Amino acid sequence: MTQELILASQSPQRKDLLIQAGLEFKIIPANIDESLNKKEKATAYVKRMALEKAQKVYHNLHNDTDNDDKICENTYIVSADTVIATGHGIFAKPTDREDARKMLTFLSGRSHTVRTGICVISPTGEIVNREVSSKVKFKHLNKGEIIEYLNTNQWQGKAGAYAIQSQASFFIRQIIGSYSNIVGLPLHELYNILKGLGYKGFFPPSIK
């Protein structure tokens, strides 16, 4: 039976990771409210966001008769959410350039934790929802370096105001944990979850 993979995210970083991994998939963004609840911790937040994204797409596909997106009976839905966590709280996506400057200034010379919530819903409705963390250490950034990076606009739409696969990679002294998790989708954990739920579309036969 044909299996289909749906990414419930419009993140270009997650899209690129799945393409690089050789997976075939369809993108259907969830478009949910991503507001942080009062006193909500980073782990709880990213797991909740990933779960709500996956559930929103699952509900729409299975209950909206007017939906143009056709699904097969063997559809797997994947979602994720990523934040930067420090001892002072959660850094999500900056609201503007000044917010991004403050984030980068704080991260300068410090270590922080990148937390990603990942959720998969199987064709039978089984849900697996986990959190994966990686540690990143920044070099000390002077004002000029911060301004130069802000001028690239690569901070826009990125948790903590940076993307590790961008020019911000020049600032990173050390990584402990999953690189793909820092990008936004921990591929090792995704592989294990999907495999455990019966997904078989990882290694298609080569075409000769």
PDB file of C-alpha atoms in Angstrom:
ATOM      1  CA  MET A   1       0.000   0.000   0.000  1.00  0.00           C
ATOM      2  CA  THR A   2       1.270   3.477  -0.886  1.00  0.00           C
ATOM      3  CA  GLN A   3       2.529   5.498   2.047  1.00  0.00           C
ATOM      4  CA  GLU A   4       2.474   9.289   2.092  1.00  0.00           C
ATOM      5  CA  LEU A   5       4.445  11.682   4.266  1.00  0.00           C
ATOM      6  CA  ILE A   6       3.107  15.145   5.117  1.00  0.00           C
ATOM      7  CA  LEU A   7       5.202  17.914   6.678  1.00  0.00           C
ATOM      8  CA  ALA A   8       2.920  20.153   8.757  1.00  0.00           C
ATOM      9  CA  SER A   9       5.296  23.104   8.494  1.00  0.00           C
ATOM     10  CA  GLN A  10       6.220  25.755   5.966  1.00  0.00           C
ATOM     11  CA  SER A  11       9.763  26.045   7.329  1.00  0.00           C
ATOM     12  CA  PRO A  12      12.227  26.018   4.406  1.00  0.00           C
ATOM     13  CA  GLN A  13      14.859  24.555   6.734  1.00  0.00           C
ATOM     14  CA  ARG A  14      12.733  21.519   7.577  1.00  0.00           C
ATOM     15  CA  LYS A  15      11.801  21.128   3.940  1.00  0.00           C
ATOM     16  CA  ASP A  16      15.474  21.150   2.924  1.00  0.00           C
ATOM     17  CA  LEU A  17      16.403  18.593   5.595  1.00  0.00           C
ATOM     18  CA  LEU A  18      13.790  16.128   4.341  1.00  0.00           C
ATOM     19  CA  ILE A  19      14.868  16.670   0.733  1.00  0.00           C
ATOM     20  CA  GLN A  20      18.516  16.097   1.661  1.00  0.00           C
ATOM     21  CA  ALA A  21      17.453  12.910   3.449  1.00  0.00           C
ATOM     22  CA  GLY A  22      15.875  11.683   0.227  1.00  0.00           C
ATOM     23  CA  LEU A  23      12.286  11.574   1.479  1.00  0.00           C
ATOM     24  CA  GLU A  24       9.259  12.286  -0.673  1.00  0.00           C
ATOM     25  CA  PHE A  25       6.626  14.386   1.071  1.00  0.00           C
ATOM     26  CA  LYS A  26       3.894  16.977   0.760  1.00  0.00           C
ATOM     27  CA  ILE A  27       3.779  20.262   2.681  1.00  0.00           C
ATOM     28  CA  ILE A  28       0.572  21.326   4.424  1.00  0.00           C
ATOM     29  CA  PRO A  29       1.171  24.170   6.944  1.00  0.00           C
ATOM     30  CA  ALA A  30      -0.796  24.029  10.188  1.00  0.00           C
ATOM     31  CA  ASN A  31      -1.231  27.780  10.816  1.00  0.00           C
ATOM     32  CA  ILE A  32      -1.903  27.693  14.556  1.00  0.00           C
ATOM     33  CA  ASP A  33      -1.616  30.214  17.389  1.00  0.00           C
ATOM     34  CA  GLU A  34       1.976  29.941  18.649  1.00  0.00           C
ATOM     35  CA  SER A  35       1.551  32.084  21.770  1.00  0.00           C
ATOM     36  CA  LEU A  36       3.478  31.007  24.858  1.00  0.00           C
ATOM     37  CA  ASN A  37       1.353  30.112  27.869  1.00  0.00           C
ATOM     38  CA  LYS A  38       2.083  31.811  31.169  1.00  0.00           C
ATOM     39  CA  LYS A  39       5.006  30.157  33.006  1.00  0.00           C
ATOM     40  CA  GLU A  40       5.291  27.535  30.244  1.00  0.00           C
ATOM     41  CA  LYS A  41       8.716  25.888  30.064  1.00  0.00           C
ATOM     42  CA  ALA A  42      10.606  25.402  26.802  1.00  0.00           C
ATOM     43  CA  THR A  43      10.190  21.619  26.674  1.00  0.00           C
ATOM     44  CA  ALA A  44       6.455  21.799  27.319  1.00  0.00           C
ATOM     45  CA  TYR A  45       6.063  24.610  24.789  1.00  0.00           C
ATOM     46  CA  VAL A  46       7.810  22.933  21.840  1.00  0.00           C
ATOM     47  CA  LYS A  47       6.047  19.622  22.474  1.00  0.00           C
ATOM     48  CA  ARG A  48       2.685  21.377  22.646  1.00  0.00           C
ATOM     49  CA  MET A  49       3.359  23.341  19.461  1.00  0.00           C
ATOM     50  CA  ALA A  50       4.455  20.243  17.544  1.00  0.00           C
ATOM     51  CA  LEU A  51       1.429  18.307  18.791  1.00  0.00           C
ATOM     52  CA  GLU A  52      -1.047  21.069  17.943  1.00  0.00           C
ATOM     53  CA  LYS A  53       0.415  21.500  14.448  1.00  0.00           C
ATOM     54  CA  ALA A  54       0.149  17.788  13.680  1.00  0.00           C
ATOM     55  CA  GLN A  55      -3.330  17.508  15.148  1.00  0.00           C
ATOM     56  CA  LYS A  56      -4.557  20.534  13.203  1.00  0.00           C
ATOM     57  CA  VAL A  57      -3.450  19.062   9.877  1.00  0.00           C
ATOM     58  CA  TYR A  58      -4.713  15.582  10.810  1.00  0.00           C
ATOM     59  CA  HIS A  59      -8.124  16.997  11.727  1.00  0.00           C
ATOM     60  CA  ASN A  60      -8.371  19.105   8.573  1.00  0.00           C
ATOM     61  CA  LEU A  61      -7.452  16.232   6.277  1.00  0.00           C
ATOM     62  CA  HIS A  62      -9.802  13.745   7.882  1.00  0.00           C
ATOM     63  CA  ASN A  63     -12.802  15.930   8.661  1.00  0.00           C
ATOM     64  CA  ASP A  64     -12.949  18.786   6.148  1.00  0.00           C
ATOM     65  CA  THR A  65     -14.948  17.546   3.183  1.00  0.00           C
ATOM     66  CA  ASP A  66     -14.169  20.735   1.254  1.00  0.00           C
ATOM     67  CA  ASN A  67     -10.411  20.276   1.578  1.00  0.00           C
ATOM     68  CA  ASP A  68      -8.713  19.951  -1.808  1.00  0.00           C
ATOM     69  CA  ASP A  69      -5.740  18.060  -0.356  1.00  0.00           C
ATOM     70  CA  LYS A  70      -6.305  14.411  -1.137  1.00  0.00           C
ATOM     71  CA  ILE A  71      -4.707  11.913   1.232  1.00  0.00           C
ATOM     72  CA  CYS A  72      -4.118   8.223   0.962  1.00  0.00           C
ATOM     73  CA  GLU A  73      -5.231   5.818   3.654  1.00  0.00           C
ATOM     74  CA  ASN A  74      -1.619   5.415   4.774  1.00  0.00           C
ATOM     75  CA  THR A  75      -0.619   9.001   5.590  1.00  0.00           C
ATOM     76  CA  TYR A  76       1.968   9.989   8.193  1.00  0.00           C
ATOM     77  CA  ILE A  77       1.979  13.572   9.487  1.00  0.00           C
ATOM     78  CA  VAL A  78       5.201  15.123  10.777  1.00  0.00           C
ATOM     79  CA  SER A  79       5.478  18.425  12.629  1.00  0.00           C
ATOM     80  CA  ALA A  80       8.092  20.237  14.697  1.00  0.00           C
ATOM     81  CA  ASP A  81       8.763  23.430  16.621  1.00  0.00           C
ATOM     82  CA  THR A  82      12.104  24.865  17.717  1.00  0.00           C
ATOM     83  CA  VAL A  83      13.150  27.453  20.299  1.00  0.00           C
ATOM     84  CA  ILE A  84      16.314  28.669  21.978  1.00  0.00           C
ATOM     85  CA  ALA A  85      16.266  28.082  25.736  1.00  0.00           C
ATOM     86  CA  THR A  86      18.454  29.906  28.242  1.00  0.00           C
ATOM     87  CA  GLY A  87      18.397  30.342  31.976  1.00  0.00           C
ATOM     88  CA  HIS A  88      16.499  33.579  31.361  1.00  0.00           C
ATOM     89  CA  GLY A  89      13.678  32.042  29.333  1.00  0.00           C
ATOM     90  CA  ILE A  90      12.706  31.185  25.776  1.00  0.00           C
ATOM     91  CA  PHE A  91      13.895  32.881  22.609  1.00  0.00           C
ATOM     92  CA  ALA A  92      11.440  32.242  19.812  1.00  0.00           C
ATOM     93  CA  LYS A  93      11.443  34.171  16.521  1.00  0.00           C
ATOM     94  CA  PRO A  94      12.413  37.854  16.880  1.00  0.00           C
ATOM     95  CA  THR A  95       9.652  40.375  16.280  1.00  0.00           C
ATOM     96  CA  ASP A  96      11.952  42.882  14.575  1.00  0.00           C
ATOM     97  CA  ARG A  97      15.603  43.870  14.035  1.00  0.00           C
ATOM     98  CA  GLU A  98      15.981  45.380  17.513  1.00  0.00           C
ATOM     99  CA  ASP A  99      14.583  42.239  19.112  1.00  0.00           C
ATOM    100  CA  ALA A 100      17.058  40.185  17.057  1.00  0.00           C
ATOM    101  CA  ARG A 101      19.930  42.441  18.172  1.00  0.00           C
ATOM    102  CA  LYS A 102      19.022  41.917  21.827  1.00  0.00           C
ATOM    103  CA  MET A 103      18.901  38.148  21.351  1.00  0.00           C
ATOM    104  CA  LEU A 104      22.299  37.969  19.655  1.00  0.00           C
ATOM    105  CA  THR A 105      23.816  40.274  22.266  1.00  0.00           C
ATOM    106  CA  PHE A 106      22.576  37.980  25.014  1.00  0.00           C
ATOM    107  CA  LEU A 107      23.773  34.796  23.262  1.00  0.00           C
ATOM    108  CA  SER A 108      27.233  36.284  22.667  1.00  0.00           C
ATOM    109  CA  GLY A 109      29.918  34.346  24.546  1.00  0.00           C
ATOM    110  CA  ARG A 110      27.343  32.053  26.148  1.00  0.00           C
ATOM    111  CA  SER A 111      26.051  28.532  25.760  1.00  0.00           C
ATOM    112  CA  HIS A 112      22.378  27.896  25.099  1.00  0.00           C
ATOM    113  CA  THR A 113      20.089  24.959  24.434  1.00  0.00           C
ATOM    114  CA  VAL A 114      18.155  24.405  21.226  1.00  0.00           C
ATOM    115  CA  ARG A 115      14.956  22.500  21.969  1.00  0.00           C
ATOM    116  CA  THR A 116      12.793  20.982  19.247  1.00  0.00           C
ATOM    117  CA  GLY A 117       9.449  19.336  19.742  1.00  0.00           C
ATOM    118  CA  ILE A 118       8.742  16.650  17.155  1.00  0.00           C
ATOM    119  CA  CYS A 119       5.400  14.961  16.608  1.00  0.00           C
ATOM    120  CA  VAL A 120       4.283  12.205  14.245  1.00  0.00           C
ATOM    121  CA  ILE A 121       0.716  10.995  13.759  1.00  0.00           C
ATOM    122  CA  SER A 122       0.367   7.584  12.112  1.00  0.00           C
ATOM    123  CA  PRO A 123      -2.372   6.515   9.673  1.00  0.00           C
ATOM    124  CA  THR A 124      -4.211   4.874  12.591  1.00  0.00           C
ATOM    125  CA  GLY A 125      -4.077   8.081  14.649  1.00  0.00           C
ATOM    126  CA  GLU A 126      -1.282   6.929  16.966  1.00  0.00           C
ATOM    127  CA  ILE A 127       0.695   9.931  18.255  1.00  0.00           C
ATOM    128  CA  VAL A 128       4.372  10.094  19.181  1.00  0.00           C
ATOM    129  CA  ASN A 129       5.447  13.440  20.655  1.00  0.00           C
ATOM    130  CA  ARG A 130       8.999  14.041  21.903  1.00  0.00           C
ATOM    131  CA  GLU A 131      11.501  16.782  22.673  1.00  0.00           C
ATOM    132  CA  VAL A 132      15.131  16.773  21.499  1.00  0.00           C
ATOM    133  CA  SER A 133      17.793  19.133  22.801  1.00  0.00           C
ATOM    134  CA  SER A 134      21.240  20.218  21.600  1.00  0.00           C
ATOM    135  CA  LYS A 135      23.726  22.625  23.152  1.00  0.00           C
ATOM    136  CA  VAL A 136      25.401  25.451  21.227  1.00  0.00           C
ATOM    137  CA  LYS A 137      28.223  27.722  22.380  1.00  0.00           C
ATOM    138  CA  PHE A 138      28.720  31.127  20.738  1.00  0.00           C
ATOM    139  CA  LYS A 139      31.964  33.071  20.487  1.00  0.00           C
ATOM    140  CA  HIS A 140      31.973  36.564  21.912  1.00  0.00           C
ATOM    141  CA  LEU A 141      30.402  38.865  19.325  1.00  0.00           C
ATOM    142  CA  ASN A 142      31.406  42.481  19.051  1.00  0.00           C
ATOM    143  CA  LYS A 143      28.892  45.134  17.992  1.00  0.00           C
ATOM    144  CA  GLY A 144      30.232  45.191  14.445  1.00  0.00           C
ATOM    145  CA  GLU A 145      29.738  41.448  13.979  1.00  0.00           C
ATOM    146  CA  ILE A 146      26.191  41.651  15.262  1.00  0.00           C
ATOM    147  CA  ILE A 147      25.358  44.543  12.926  1.00  0.00           C
ATOM    148  CA  GLU A 148      26.911  42.751   9.950  1.00  0.00           C
ATOM    149  CA  TYR A 149      24.842  39.650  10.638  1.00  0.00           C
ATOM    150  CA  LEU A 150      21.667  41.661  11.127  1.00  0.00           C
ATOM    151  CA  ASN A 151      22.295  43.298   7.751  1.00  0.00           C
ATOM    152  CA  THR A 152      22.107  39.894   6.054  1.00  0.00           C
ATOM    153  CA  ASN A 153      18.479  39.521   7.233  1.00  0.00           C
ATOM    154  CA  GLN A 154      19.244  35.845   7.883  1.00  0.00           C
ATOM    155  CA  TRP A 155      17.875  36.309  11.407  1.00  0.00           C
ATOM    156  CA  GLN A 156      14.325  36.807  10.173  1.00  0.00           C
ATOM    157  CA  GLY A 157      11.926  34.032  11.138  1.00  0.00           C
ATOM    158  CA  LYS A 158      14.642  32.150  13.075  1.00  0.00           C
ATOM    159  CA  ALA A 159      14.400  31.113  16.718  1.00  0.00           C
ATOM    160  CA  GLY A 160      17.059  32.975  18.684  1.00  0.00           C
ATOM    161  CA  ALA A 161      17.648  35.272  15.681  1.00  0.00           C
ATOM    162  CA  TYR A 162      20.090  32.962  13.924  1.00  0.00           C
ATOM    163  CA  ALA A 163      20.252  29.979  11.604  1.00  0.00           C
ATOM    164  CA  ILE A 164      23.143  27.582  12.111  1.00  0.00           C
ATOM    165  CA  GLN A 165      23.274  26.830   8.382  1.00  0.00           C
ATOM    166  CA  SER A 166      23.701  30.547   7.593  1.00  0.00           C
ATOM    167  CA  GLN A 167      26.647  32.905   8.160  1.00  0.00           C
ATOM    168  CA  ALA A 168      25.952  32.602  11.875  1.00  0.00           C
ATOM    169  CA  SER A 169      27.947  29.361  11.623  1.00  0.00           C
ATOM    170  CA  PHE A 170      31.044  31.584  11.855  1.00  0.00           C
ATOM    171  CA  PHE A 171      30.018  32.425  15.433  1.00  0.00           C
ATOM    172  CA  ILE A 172      29.554  28.894  16.760  1.00  0.00           C
ATOM    173  CA  ARG A 173      32.432  27.469  18.786  1.00  0.00           C
ATOM    174  CA  GLN A 174      30.914  24.172  19.860  1.00  0.00           C
ATOM    175  CA  ILE A 175      27.908  21.917  19.316  1.00  0.00           C
ATOM    176  CA  ILE A 176      26.859  19.073  21.592  1.00  0.00           C
ATOM    177  CA  GLY A 177      24.074  16.930  20.177  1.00  0.00           C
ATOM    178  CA  SER A 178      22.160  16.755  16.917  1.00  0.00           C
ATOM    179  CA  TYR A 179      23.031  19.268  14.188  1.00  0.00           C
ATOM    180  CA  SER A 180      19.751  18.685  12.324  1.00  0.00           C
ATOM    181  CA  ASN A 181      17.916  19.373  15.579  1.00  0.00           C
ATOM    182  CA  ILE A 182      19.483  22.840  15.644  1.00  0.00           C
ATOM    183  CA  VAL A 183      18.391  23.400  12.056  1.00  0.00           C
ATOM    184  CA  GLY A 184      14.843  22.521  13.108  1.00  0.00           C
ATOM    185  CA  LEU A 185      14.142  18.799  12.645  1.00  0.00           C
ATOM    186  CA  PRO A 186      16.107  16.023  14.425  1.00  0.00           C
ATOM    187  CA  LEU A 187      16.441  13.452  11.657  1.00  0.00           C
ATOM    188  CA  HIS A 188      17.744  10.573  13.779  1.00  0.00           C
ATOM    189  CA  GLU A 189      14.749  10.798  16.106  1.00  0.00           C
ATOM    190  CA  LEU A 190      12.374  11.264  13.158  1.00  0.00           C
ATOM    191  CA  TYR A 191      13.752   8.114  11.549  1.00  0.00           C
ATOM    192  CA  ASN A 192      13.267   6.094  14.730  1.00  0.00           C
ATOM    193  CA  ILE A 193       9.726   7.378  15.272  1.00  0.00           C
ATOM    194  CA  LEU A 194       8.576   6.805  11.711  1.00  0.00           C
ATOM    195  CA  LYS A 195      10.194   3.390  11.554  1.00  0.00           C
ATOM    196  CA  GLY A 196       8.538   2.418  14.816  1.00  0.00           C
ATOM    197  CA  LEU A 197       5.165   3.463  13.399  1.00  0.00           C
ATOM    198  CA  GLY A 198       5.625   1.343  10.277  1.00  0.00           C
ATOM    199  CA  TYR A 199       6.783   3.909   7.724  1.00  0.00           C
ATOM    200  CA  LYS A 200       8.931   2.268   5.029  1.00  0.00           C
ATOM    201  CA  GLY A 201       9.776   5.075   2.621  1.00  0.00           C
ATOM    202  CA  PHE A 202      13.360   5.722   3.697  1.00  0.00           C
ATOM    203  CA  PHE A 203      15.430   3.819   1.147  1.00  0.00           C
ATOM    204  CA  PRO A 204      13.622   3.521  -2.187  1.00  0.00           C
ATOM    205  CA  PRO A 205      15.256   1.199  -4.750  1.00  0.00           C
ATOM    206  CA  SER A 206      17.857   2.931  -6.897  1.00  0.00           C
ATOM    207  CA  ILE A 207      16.950   3.649 -10.492  1.00  0.00           C
ATOM    208  CA  LYS A 208      19.412   2.173 -12.998  1.00  0.00           C
TER     209      LYS A 208
END
